mmCIF file of C-alpha atoms in Angstrom:
data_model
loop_
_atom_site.group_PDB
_atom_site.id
_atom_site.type_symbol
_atom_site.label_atom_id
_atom_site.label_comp_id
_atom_site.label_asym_id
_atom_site.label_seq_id
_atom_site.Cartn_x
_atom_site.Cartn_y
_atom_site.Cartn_z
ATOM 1 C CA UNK A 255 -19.932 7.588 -1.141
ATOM 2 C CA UNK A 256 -21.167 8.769 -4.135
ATOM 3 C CA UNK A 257 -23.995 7.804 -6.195
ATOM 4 C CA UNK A 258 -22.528 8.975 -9.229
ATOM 5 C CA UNK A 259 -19.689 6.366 -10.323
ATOM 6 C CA UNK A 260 -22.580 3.247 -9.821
ATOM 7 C CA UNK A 261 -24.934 5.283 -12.147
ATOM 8 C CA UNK A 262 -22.624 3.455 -14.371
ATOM 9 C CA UNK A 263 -23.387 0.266 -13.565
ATOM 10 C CA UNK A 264 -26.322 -2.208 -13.369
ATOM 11 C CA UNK A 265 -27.046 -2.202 -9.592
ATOM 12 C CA UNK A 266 -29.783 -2.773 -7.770
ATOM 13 C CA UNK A 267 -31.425 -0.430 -5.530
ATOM 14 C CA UNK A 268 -31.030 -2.689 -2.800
ATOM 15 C CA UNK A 269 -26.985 -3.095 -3.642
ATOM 16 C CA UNK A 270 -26.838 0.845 -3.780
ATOM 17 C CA UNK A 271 -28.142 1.100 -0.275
ATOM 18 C CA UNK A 272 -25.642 -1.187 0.649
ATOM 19 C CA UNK A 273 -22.935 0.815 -0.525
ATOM 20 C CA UNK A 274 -23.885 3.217 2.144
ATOM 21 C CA UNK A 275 -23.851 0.990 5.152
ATOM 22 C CA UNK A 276 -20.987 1.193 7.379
ATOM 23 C CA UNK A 277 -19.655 -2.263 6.615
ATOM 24 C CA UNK A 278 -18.674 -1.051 3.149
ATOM 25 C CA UNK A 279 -15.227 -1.955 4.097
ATOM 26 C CA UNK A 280 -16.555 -5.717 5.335
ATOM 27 C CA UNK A 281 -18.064 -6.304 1.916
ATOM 28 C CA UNK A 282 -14.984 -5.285 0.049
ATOM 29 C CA UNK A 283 -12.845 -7.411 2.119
ATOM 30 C CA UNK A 284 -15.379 -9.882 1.625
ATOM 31 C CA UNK A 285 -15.271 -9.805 -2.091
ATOM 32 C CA UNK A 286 -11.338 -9.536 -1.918
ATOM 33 C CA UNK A 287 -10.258 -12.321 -0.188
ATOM 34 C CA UNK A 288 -12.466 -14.470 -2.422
ATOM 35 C CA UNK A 289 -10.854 -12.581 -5.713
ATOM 36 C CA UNK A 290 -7.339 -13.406 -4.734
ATOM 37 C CA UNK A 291 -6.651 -16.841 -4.882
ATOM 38 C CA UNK A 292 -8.283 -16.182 -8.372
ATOM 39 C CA UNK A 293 -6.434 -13.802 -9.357
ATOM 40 C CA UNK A 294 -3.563 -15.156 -9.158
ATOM 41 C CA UNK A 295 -4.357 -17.488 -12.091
ATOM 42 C CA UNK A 296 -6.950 -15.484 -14.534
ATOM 43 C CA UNK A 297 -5.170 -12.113 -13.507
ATOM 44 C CA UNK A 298 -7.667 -8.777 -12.319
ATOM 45 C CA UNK A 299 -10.992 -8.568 -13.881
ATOM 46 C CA UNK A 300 -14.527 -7.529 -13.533
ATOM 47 C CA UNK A 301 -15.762 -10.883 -13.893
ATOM 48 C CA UNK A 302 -13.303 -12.197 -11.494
ATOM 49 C CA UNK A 303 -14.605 -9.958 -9.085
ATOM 50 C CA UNK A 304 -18.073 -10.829 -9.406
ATOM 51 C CA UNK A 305 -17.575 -14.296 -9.164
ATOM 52 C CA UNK A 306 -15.709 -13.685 -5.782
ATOM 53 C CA UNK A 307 -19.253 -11.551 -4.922
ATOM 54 C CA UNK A 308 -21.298 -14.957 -5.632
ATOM 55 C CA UNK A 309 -18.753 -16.848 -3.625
ATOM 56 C CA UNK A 310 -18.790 -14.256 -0.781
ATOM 57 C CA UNK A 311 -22.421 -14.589 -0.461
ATOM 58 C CA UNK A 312 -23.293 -11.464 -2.408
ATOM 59 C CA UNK A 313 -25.438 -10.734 -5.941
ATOM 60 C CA UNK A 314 -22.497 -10.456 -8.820
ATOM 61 C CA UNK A 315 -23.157 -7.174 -9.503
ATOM 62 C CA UNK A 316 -22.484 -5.940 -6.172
ATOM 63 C CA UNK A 317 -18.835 -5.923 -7.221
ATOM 64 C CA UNK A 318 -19.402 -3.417 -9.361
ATOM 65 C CA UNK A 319 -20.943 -1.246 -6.701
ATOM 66 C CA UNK A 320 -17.919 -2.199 -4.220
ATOM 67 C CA UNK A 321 -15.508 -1.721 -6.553
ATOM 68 C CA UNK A 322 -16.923 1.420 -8.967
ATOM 69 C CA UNK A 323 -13.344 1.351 -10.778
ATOM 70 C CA UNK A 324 -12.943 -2.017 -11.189
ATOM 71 C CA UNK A 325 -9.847 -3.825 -11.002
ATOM 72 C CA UNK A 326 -7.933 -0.644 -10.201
ATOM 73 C CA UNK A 327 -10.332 0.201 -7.285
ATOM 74 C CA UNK A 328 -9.954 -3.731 -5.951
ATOM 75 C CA UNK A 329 -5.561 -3.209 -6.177
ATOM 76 C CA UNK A 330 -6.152 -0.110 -3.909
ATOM 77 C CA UNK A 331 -8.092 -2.235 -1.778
ATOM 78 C CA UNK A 332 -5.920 -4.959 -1.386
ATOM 79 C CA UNK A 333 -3.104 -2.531 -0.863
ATOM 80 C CA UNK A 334 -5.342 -1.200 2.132
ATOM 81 C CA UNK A 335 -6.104 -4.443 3.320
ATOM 82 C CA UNK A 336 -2.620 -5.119 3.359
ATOM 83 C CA UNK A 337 -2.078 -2.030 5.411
ATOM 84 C CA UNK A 338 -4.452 -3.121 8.298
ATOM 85 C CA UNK A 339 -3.540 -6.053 8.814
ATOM 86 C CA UNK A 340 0.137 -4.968 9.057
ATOM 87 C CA UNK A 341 -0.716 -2.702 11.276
ATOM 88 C CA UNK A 342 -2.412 -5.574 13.683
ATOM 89 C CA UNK A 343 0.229 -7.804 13.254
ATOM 90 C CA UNK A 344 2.513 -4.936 15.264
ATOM 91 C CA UNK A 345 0.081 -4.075 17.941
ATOM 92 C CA UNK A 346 1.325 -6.115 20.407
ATOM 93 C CA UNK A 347 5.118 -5.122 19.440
ATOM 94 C CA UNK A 348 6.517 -2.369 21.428
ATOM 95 C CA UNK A 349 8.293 -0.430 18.855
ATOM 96 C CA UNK A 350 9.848 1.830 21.301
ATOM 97 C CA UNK A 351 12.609 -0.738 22.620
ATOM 98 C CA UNK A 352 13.455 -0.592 18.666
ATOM 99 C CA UNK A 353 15.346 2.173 17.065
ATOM 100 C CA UNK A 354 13.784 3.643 14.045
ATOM 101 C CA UNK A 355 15.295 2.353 11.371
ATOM 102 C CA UNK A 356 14.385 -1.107 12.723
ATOM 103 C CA UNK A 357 10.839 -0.256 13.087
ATOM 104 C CA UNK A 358 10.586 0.193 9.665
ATOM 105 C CA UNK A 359 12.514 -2.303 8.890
ATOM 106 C CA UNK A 360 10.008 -4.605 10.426
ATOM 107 C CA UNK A 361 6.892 -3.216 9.539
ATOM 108 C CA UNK A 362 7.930 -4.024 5.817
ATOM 109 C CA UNK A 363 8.602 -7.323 6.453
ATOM 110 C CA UNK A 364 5.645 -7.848 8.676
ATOM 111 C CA UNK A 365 3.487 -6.618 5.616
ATOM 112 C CA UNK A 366 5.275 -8.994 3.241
ATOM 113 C CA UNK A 367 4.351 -11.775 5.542
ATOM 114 C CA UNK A 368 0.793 -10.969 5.427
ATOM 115 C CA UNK A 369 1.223 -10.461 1.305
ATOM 116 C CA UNK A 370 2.994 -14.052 1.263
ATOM 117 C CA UNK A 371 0.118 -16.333 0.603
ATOM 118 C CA UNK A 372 -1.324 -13.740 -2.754
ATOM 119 C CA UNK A 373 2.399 -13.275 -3.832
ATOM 120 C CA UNK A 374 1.098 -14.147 -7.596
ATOM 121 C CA UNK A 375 -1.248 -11.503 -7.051
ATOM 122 C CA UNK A 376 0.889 -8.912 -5.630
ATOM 123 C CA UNK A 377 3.063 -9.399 -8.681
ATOM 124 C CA UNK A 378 -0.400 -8.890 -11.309
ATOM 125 C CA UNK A 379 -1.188 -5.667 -9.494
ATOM 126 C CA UNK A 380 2.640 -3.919 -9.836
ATOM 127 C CA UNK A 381 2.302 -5.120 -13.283
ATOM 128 C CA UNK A 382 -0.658 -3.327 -14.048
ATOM 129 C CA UNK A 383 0.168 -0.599 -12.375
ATOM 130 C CA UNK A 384 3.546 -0.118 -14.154
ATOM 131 C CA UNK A 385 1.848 -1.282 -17.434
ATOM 132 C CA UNK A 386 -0.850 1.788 -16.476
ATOM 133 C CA UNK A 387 0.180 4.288 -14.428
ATOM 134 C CA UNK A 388 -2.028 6.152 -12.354
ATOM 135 C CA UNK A 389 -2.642 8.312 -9.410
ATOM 136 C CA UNK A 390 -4.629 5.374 -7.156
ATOM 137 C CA UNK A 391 -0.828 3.689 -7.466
ATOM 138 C CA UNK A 392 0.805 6.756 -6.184
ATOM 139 C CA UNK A 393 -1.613 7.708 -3.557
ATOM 140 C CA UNK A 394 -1.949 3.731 -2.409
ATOM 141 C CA UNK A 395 2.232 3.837 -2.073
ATOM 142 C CA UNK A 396 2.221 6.986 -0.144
ATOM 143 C CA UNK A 397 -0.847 5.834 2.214
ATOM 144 C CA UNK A 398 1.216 2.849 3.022
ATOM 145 C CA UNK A 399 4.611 4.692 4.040
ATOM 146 C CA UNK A 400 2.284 7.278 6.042
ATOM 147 C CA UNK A 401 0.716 4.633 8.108
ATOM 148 C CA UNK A 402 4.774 2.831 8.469
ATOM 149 C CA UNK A 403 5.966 6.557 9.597
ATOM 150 C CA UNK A 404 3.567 6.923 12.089
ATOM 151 C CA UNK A 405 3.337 3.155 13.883
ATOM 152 C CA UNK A 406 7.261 3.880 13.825
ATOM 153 C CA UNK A 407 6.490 7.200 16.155
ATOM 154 C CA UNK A 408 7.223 9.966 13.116
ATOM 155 C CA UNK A 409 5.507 12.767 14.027
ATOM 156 C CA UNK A 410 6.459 15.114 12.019
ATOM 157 C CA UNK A 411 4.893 17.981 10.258
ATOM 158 C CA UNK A 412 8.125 19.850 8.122
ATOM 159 C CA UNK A 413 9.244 18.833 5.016
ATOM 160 C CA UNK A 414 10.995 15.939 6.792
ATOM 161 C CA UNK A 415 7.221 14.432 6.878
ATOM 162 C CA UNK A 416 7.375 14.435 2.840
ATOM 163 C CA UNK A 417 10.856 13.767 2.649
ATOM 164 C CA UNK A 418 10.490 10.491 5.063
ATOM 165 C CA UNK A 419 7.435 9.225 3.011
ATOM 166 C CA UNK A 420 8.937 9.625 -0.669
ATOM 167 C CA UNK A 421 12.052 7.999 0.422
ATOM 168 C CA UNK A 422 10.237 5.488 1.677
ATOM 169 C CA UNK A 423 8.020 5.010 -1.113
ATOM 170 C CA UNK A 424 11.068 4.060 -3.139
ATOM 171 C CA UNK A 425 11.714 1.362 -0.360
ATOM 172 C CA UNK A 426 8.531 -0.625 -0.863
ATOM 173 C CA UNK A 427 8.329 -0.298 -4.729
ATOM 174 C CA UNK A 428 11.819 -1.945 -5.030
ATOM 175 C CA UNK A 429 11.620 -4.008 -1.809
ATOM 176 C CA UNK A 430 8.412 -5.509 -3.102
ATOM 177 C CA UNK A 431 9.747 -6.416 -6.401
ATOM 178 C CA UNK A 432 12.978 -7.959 -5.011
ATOM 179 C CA UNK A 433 10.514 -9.994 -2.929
ATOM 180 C CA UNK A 434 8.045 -11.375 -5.902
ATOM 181 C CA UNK A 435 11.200 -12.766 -7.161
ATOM 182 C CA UNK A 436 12.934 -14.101 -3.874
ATOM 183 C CA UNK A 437 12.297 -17.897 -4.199
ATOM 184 C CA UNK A 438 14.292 -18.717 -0.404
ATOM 185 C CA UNK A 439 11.593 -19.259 1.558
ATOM 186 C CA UNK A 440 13.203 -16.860 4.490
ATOM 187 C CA UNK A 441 13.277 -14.685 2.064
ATOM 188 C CA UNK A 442 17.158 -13.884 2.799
ATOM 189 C CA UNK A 443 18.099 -12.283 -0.145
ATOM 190 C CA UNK A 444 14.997 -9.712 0.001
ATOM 191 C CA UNK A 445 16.267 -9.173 3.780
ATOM 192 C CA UNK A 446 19.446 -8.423 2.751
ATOM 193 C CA UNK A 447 17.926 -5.903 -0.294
ATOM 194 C CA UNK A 448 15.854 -3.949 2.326
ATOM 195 C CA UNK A 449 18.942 -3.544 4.890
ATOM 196 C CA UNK A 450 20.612 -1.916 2.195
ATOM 197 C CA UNK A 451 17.783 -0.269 0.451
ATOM 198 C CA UNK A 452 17.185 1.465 4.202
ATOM 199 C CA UNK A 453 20.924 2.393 4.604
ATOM 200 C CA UNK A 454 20.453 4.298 1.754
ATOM 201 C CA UNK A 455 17.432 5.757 2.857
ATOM 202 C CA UNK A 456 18.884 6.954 6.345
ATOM 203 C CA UNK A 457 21.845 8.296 4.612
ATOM 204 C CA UNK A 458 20.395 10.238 2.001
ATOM 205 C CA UNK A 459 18.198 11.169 4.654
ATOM 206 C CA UNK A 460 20.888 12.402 6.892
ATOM 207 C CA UNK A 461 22.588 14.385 3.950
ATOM 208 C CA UNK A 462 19.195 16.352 3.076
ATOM 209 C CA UNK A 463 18.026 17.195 6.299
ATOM 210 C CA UNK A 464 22.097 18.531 6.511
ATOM 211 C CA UNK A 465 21.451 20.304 3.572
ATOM 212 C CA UNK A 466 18.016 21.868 4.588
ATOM 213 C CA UNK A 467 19.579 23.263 7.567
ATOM 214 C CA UNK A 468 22.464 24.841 6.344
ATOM 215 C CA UNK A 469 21.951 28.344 6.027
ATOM 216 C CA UNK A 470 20.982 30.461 2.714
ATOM 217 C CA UNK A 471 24.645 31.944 1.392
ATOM 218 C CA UNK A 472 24.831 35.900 1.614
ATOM 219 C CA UNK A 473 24.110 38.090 -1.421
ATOM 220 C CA UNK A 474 26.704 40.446 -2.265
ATOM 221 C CA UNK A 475 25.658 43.519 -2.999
ATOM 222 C CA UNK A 476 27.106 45.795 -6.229
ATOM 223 C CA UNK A 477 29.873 48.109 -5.477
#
């Protein structure tokens, strides 16, 4: 990790050290899951983050040195925390007695289960996001279809590796907002929104790779 971004902040030599430890991930998980029922009511902050560092057992300031771009750095974070524990949720699923578009189907829904108890705060961060758009967003979005692709068993390398992930991208954005709003506590009409969101998805998929394949149309040539 760089040194550069906590030049910027007050941070202890000690704290800077820690940065560099291999349980950099720990502490930020640490820090987040004390930030989030917080969150919910005074929103994403600085000092909302250093109070969950105090709570967490750390100085305040080692937000700041966990979290070197604030707020936005702590949404990625929870976006990746989000990820893994999806991802151990389905570890003892065999996905390969599933066809595809069911293993996505699932993973989705097994990482809005894990998203259910910080719903508040899942609806701050696409807020700030949309109200401030920026590349962390996109590249957070696109790690979390990447990592769906591949528990699903997509191994490919062609455009339909790019293709897959951007369509999917466009699943979870609207999926997630259908779901902020669901108030059924099955959650049936944001089951409903995804079956049909990922109908879409397969058939638009369908009619590009269709497309891709077809052969470039001859070139006459002049008389």
């Amino acid at each position: 990790m760089s040194v550069w971004p906590l030049a910027r902040t007050r941070v202890s030599w000690h704290e800077k050290k820690a940065m560099d430890a291999p349980d950099l991930i720990a502490v930020r998980d640490s820090i987040l899951e004390e930030a989030l029922p917080a969150v919910a009511f005074e929103g994403w902050s600085r000092e909302v983050l250093r109070k969950a560092a105090h709570r967490a057992g750390h100085p305040p300031d080692m937000a700041d040195a966990a979290f070197a771009g604030g707020p936005t750095a702590a949404i990625d974070h929870f976006s990746d925390l989000a990820d893994r524990k999806m991802l151990k949720a389905l570890e003892n699923i065999s996905m390969e007695a599933l066809k595809i578009r069911d293993r996505v189907r699932l993973a989705i829904l097994t990482r809005l289960d894990v998203l259910a108890p910080h719903r508040e705060a899942v609806r701050l961060s696409a807020a700030r996001w949309a109200l401030f758009p920026r590349a962390e967003g996109v590249r957070a979005l696109w790690r979390t279809a990447d990592r769906i692709w591949k528990r699903a068993g997509d191994t490919s390398t062609d455009y339909n590796r790019y293709t897959k992930r951007s369509l999917l991208v466009g699943v979870l954005v609207s999926t997630t907002l259908a779901w902020v709003g669901d108030t059924d506590p099955h959650c049936a009409r944001t089951k409903a929104f995804l079956d049909r969101r990922i109908e879409n998805v397969m058939t638009l998929g369908r009619v590009i790779g269709r497309f891709k394949k077809r052969p470039a149309p001859r070139q006459e040539t002049a008389p």
